[in-house]
Tab-separated table of N, CA and C in Angstrom:
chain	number	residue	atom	x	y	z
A	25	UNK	N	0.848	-1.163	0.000
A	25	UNK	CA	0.000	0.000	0.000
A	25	UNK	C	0.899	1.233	0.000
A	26	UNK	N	0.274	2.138	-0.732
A	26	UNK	CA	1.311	3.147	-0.461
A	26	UNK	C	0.612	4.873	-0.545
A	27	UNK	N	0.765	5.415	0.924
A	27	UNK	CA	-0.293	6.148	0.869
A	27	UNK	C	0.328	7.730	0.549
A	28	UNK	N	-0.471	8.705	0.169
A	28	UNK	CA	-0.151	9.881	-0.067
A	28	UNK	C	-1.003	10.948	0.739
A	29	UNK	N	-0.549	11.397	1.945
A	29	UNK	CA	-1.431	12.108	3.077
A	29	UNK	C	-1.161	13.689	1.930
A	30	UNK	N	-2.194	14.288	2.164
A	30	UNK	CA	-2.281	15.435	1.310
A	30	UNK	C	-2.543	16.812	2.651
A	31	UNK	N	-3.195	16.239	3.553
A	31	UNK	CA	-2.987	17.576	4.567
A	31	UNK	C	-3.200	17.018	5.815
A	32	UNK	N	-2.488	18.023	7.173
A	32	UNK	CA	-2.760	17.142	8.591
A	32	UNK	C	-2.814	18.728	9.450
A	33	UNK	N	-4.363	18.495	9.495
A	33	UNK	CA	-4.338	19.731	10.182
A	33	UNK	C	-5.184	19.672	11.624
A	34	UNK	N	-4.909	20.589	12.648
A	34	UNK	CA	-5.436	20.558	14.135
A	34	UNK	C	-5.772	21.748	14.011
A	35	UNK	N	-7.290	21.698	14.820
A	35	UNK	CA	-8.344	22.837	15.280
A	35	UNK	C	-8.438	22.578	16.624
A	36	UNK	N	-8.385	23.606	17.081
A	36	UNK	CA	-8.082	23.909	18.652
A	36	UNK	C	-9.125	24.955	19.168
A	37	UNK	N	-9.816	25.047	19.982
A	37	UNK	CA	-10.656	25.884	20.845
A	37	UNK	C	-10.194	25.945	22.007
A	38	UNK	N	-10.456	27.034	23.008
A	38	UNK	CA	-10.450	26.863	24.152
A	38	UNK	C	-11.018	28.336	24.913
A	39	UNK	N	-11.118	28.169	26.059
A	39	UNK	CA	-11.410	28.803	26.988
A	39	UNK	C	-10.573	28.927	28.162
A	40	UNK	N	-10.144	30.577	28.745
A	40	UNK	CA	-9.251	30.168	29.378
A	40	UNK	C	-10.073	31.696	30.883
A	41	UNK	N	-9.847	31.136	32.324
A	41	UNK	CA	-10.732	32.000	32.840
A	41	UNK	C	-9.436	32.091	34.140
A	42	UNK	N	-9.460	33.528	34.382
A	42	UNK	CA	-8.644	33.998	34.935
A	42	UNK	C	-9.125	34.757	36.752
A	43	UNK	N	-9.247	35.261	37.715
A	43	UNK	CA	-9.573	35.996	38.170
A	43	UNK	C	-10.556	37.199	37.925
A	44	UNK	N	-10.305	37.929	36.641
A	44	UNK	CA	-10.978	39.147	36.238
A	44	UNK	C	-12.106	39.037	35.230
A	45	UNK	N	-11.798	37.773	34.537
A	45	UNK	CA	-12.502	37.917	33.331
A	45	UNK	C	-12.089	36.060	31.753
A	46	UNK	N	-13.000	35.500	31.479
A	46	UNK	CA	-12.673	34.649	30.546
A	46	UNK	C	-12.560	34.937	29.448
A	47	UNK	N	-11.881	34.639	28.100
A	47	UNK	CA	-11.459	34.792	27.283
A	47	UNK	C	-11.117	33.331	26.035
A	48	UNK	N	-11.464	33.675	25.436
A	48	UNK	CA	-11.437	32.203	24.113
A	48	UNK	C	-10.258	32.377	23.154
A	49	UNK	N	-9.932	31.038	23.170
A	49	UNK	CA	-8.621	31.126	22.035
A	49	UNK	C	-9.019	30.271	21.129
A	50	UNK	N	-8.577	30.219	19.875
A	50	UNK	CA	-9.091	29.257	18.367
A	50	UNK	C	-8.218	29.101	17.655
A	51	UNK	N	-7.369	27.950	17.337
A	51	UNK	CA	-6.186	27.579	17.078
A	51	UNK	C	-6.504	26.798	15.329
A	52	UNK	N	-5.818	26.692	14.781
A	52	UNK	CA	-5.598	26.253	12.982
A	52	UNK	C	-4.606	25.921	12.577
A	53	UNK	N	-3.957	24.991	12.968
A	53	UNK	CA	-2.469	24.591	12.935
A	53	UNK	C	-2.364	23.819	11.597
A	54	UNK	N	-1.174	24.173	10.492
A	54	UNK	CA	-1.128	23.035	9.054
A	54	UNK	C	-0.140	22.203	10.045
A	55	UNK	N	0.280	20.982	10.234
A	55	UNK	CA	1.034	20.160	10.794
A	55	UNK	C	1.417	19.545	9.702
A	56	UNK	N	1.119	19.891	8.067
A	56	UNK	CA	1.443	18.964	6.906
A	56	UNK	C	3.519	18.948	6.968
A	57	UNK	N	3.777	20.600	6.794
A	57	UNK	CA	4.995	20.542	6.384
A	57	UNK	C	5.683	20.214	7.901
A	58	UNK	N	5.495	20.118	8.641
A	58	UNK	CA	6.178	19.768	9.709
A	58	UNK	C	6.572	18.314	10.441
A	59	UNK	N	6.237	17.530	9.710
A	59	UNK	CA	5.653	16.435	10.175
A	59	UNK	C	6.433	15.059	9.459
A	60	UNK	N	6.669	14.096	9.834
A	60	UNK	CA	7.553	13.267	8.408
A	60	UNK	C	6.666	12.444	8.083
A	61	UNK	N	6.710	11.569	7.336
A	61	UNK	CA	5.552	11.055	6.482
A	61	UNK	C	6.202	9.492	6.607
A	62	UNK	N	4.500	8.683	6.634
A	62	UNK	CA	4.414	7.584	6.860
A	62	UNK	C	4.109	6.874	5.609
A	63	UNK	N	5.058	6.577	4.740
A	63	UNK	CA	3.833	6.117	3.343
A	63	UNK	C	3.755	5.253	2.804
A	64	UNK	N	4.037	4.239	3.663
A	64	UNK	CA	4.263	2.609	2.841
A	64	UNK	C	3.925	1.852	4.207
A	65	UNK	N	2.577	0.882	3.791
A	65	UNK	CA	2.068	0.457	4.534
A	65	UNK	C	1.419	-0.990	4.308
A	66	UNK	N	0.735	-1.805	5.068
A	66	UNK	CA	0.528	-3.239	4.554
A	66	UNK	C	-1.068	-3.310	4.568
A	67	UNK	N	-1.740	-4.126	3.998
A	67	UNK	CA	-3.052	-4.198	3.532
A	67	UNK	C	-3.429	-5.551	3.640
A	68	UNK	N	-4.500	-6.009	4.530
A	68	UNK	CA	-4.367	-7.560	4.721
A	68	UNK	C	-6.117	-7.600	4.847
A	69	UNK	N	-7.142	-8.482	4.337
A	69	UNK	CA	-8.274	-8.368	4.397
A	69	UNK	C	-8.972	-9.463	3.936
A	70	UNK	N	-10.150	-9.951	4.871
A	70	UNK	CA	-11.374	-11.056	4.965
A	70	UNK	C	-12.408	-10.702	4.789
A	71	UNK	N	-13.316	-11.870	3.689
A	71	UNK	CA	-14.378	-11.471	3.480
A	71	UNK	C	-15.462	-12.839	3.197
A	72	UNK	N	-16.530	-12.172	3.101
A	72	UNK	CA	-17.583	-13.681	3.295
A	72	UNK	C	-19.102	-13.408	2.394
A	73	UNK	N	-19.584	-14.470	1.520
A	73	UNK	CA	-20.810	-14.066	0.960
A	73	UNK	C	-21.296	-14.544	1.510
A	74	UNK	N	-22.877	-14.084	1.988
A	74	UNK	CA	-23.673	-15.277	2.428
A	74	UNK	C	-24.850	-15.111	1.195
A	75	UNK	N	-25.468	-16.118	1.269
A	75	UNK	CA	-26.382	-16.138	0.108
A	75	UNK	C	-28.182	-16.612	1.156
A	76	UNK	N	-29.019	-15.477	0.567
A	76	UNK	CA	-30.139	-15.633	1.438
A	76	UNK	C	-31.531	-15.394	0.442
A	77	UNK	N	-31.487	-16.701	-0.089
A	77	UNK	CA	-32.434	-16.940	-1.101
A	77	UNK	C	-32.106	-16.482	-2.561
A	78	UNK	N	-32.654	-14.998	-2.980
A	78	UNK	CA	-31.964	-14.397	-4.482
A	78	UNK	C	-31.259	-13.415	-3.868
A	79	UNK	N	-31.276	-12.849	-2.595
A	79	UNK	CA	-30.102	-12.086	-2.100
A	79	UNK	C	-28.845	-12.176	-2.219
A	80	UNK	N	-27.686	-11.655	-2.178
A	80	UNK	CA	-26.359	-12.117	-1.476
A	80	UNK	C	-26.105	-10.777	-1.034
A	81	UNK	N	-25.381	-11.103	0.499
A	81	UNK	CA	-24.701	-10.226	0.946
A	81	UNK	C	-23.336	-10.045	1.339
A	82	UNK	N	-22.582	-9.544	0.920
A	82	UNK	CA	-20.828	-9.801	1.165
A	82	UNK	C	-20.179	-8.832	2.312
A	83	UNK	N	-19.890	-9.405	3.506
A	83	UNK	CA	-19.639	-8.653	4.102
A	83	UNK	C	-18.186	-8.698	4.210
A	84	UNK	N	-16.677	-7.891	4.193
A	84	UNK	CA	-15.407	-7.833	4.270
A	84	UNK	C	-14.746	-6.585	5.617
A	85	UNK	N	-13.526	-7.252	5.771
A	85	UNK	CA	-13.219	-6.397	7.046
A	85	UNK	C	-11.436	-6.301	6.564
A	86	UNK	N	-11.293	-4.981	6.169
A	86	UNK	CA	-9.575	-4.861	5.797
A	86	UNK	C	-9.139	-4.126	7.222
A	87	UNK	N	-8.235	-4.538	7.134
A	87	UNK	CA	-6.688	-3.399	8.216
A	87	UNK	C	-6.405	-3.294	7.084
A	88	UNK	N	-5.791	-1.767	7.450
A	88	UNK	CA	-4.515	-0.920	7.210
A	88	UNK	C	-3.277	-0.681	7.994
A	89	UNK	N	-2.053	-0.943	8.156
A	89	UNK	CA	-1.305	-0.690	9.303
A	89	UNK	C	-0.045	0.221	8.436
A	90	UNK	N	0.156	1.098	8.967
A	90	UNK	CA	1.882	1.474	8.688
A	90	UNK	C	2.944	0.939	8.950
A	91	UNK	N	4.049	0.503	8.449
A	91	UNK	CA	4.823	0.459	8.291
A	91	UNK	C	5.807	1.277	10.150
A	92	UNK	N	5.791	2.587	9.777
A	92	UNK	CA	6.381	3.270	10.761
A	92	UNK	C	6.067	4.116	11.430
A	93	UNK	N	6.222	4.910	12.045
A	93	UNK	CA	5.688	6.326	12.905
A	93	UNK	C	6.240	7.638	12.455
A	94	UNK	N	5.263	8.379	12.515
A	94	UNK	CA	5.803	9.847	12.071
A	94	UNK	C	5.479	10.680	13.616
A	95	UNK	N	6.439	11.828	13.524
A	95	UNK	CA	6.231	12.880	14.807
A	95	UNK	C	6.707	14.265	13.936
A	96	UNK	N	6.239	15.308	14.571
A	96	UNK	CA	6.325	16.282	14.469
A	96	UNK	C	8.033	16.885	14.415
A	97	UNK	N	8.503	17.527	13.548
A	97	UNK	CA	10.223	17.981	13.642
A	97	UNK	C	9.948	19.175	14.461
A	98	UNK	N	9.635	19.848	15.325
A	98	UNK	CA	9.402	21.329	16.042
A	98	UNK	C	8.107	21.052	17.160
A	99	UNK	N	8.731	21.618	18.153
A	99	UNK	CA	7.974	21.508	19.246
A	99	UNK	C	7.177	23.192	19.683
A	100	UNK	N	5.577	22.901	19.381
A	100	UNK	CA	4.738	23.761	19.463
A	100	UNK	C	4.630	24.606	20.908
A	101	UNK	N	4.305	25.724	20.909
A	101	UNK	CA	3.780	26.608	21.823
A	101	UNK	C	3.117	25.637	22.422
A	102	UNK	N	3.834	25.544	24.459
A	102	UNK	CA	2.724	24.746	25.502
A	102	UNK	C	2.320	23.487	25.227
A	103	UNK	N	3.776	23.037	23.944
A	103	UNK	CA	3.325	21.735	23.747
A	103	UNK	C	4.628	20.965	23.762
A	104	UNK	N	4.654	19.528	23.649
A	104	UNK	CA	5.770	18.782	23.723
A	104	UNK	C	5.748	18.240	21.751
A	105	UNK	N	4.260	18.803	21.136
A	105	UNK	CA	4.160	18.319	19.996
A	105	UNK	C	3.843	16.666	19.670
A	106	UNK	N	3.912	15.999	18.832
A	106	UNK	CA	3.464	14.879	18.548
A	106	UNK	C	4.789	14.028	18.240
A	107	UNK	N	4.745	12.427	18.401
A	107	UNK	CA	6.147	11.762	18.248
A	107	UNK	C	5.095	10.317	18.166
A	108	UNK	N	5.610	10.049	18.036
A	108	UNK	CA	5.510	8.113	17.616
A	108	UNK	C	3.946	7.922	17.533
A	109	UNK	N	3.352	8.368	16.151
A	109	UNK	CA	1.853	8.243	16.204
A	109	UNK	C	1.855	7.171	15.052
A	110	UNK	N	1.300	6.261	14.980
A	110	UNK	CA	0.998	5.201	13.949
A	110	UNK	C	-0.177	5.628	13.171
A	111	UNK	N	0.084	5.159	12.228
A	111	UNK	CA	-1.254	5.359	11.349
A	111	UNK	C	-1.737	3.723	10.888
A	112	UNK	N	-3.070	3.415	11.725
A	112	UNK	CA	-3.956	2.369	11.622
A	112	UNK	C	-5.558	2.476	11.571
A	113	UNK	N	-5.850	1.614	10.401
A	113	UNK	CA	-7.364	1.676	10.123
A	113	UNK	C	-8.065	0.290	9.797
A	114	UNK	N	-9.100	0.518	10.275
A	114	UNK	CA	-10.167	-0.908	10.204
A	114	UNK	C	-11.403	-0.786	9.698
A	115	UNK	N	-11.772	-1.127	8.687
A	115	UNK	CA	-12.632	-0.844	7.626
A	115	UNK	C	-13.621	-2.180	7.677
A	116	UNK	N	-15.010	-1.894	8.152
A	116	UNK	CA	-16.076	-3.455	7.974
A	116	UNK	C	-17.043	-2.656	6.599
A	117	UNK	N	-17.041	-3.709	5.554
A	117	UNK	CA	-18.140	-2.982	4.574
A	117	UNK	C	-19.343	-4.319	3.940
A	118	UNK	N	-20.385	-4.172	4.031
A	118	UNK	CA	-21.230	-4.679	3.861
A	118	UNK	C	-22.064	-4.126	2.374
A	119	UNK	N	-22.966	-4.948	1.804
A	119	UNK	CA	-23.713	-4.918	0.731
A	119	UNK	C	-24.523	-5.532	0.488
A	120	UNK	N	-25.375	-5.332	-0.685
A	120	UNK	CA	-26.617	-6.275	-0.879
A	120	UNK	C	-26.463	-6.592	-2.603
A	121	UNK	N	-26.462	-8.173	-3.181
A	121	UNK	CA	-26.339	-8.074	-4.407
A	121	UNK	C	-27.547	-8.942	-4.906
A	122	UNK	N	-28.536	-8.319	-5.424
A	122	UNK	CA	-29.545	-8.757	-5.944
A	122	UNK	C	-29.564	-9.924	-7.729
């Protein structure tokens, strides 16, 4: 598998309340160029028809796993930033074939 992440971005809200008075902050971070890239990954997946009269229904269940971990090269404002995040996905898809 070999994937091509096109953007990685964080939205941030907050609220922050002090003695005198509260105040909101709203954050929009691109994390694309900062970030190293994970892009070769393995693809492994089961699947099953069942047949229910003139119905069939096929139901399949893939992983996705990476290969390696990406982290952030620069450490953010009040942050330690991001480091050893995997990129994993689990996909169940179902259908009806008449």
């Amino acid at each position: 598998m070999l994937r091509l992440r096109q953007a990685l971005k964080v939205k941030m809200y907050s609220s922050i309340c002090g003695f005198a008075n509260c105040y909101a902050e709203e954050s929009n971070e691109d994390l694309q160029p900062l970030t190293t890239k994970d892009a070769i990954g393995l693809t492994a997946g089961a699947g099953v028809e069942v047949d229910l009269w003139k119905v069939t229904v096929p139901i399949s269940v893939r992983i996705q796993e990476g290969f390696g971990t990406y982290e952030t090269n620069v450490t953010f404002y009040e942050s330690a930033g991001y480091y050893n995040l995997k990129t994993r996905t689990i996909q169940v898809t179902a259908g009806v074939n008449f």
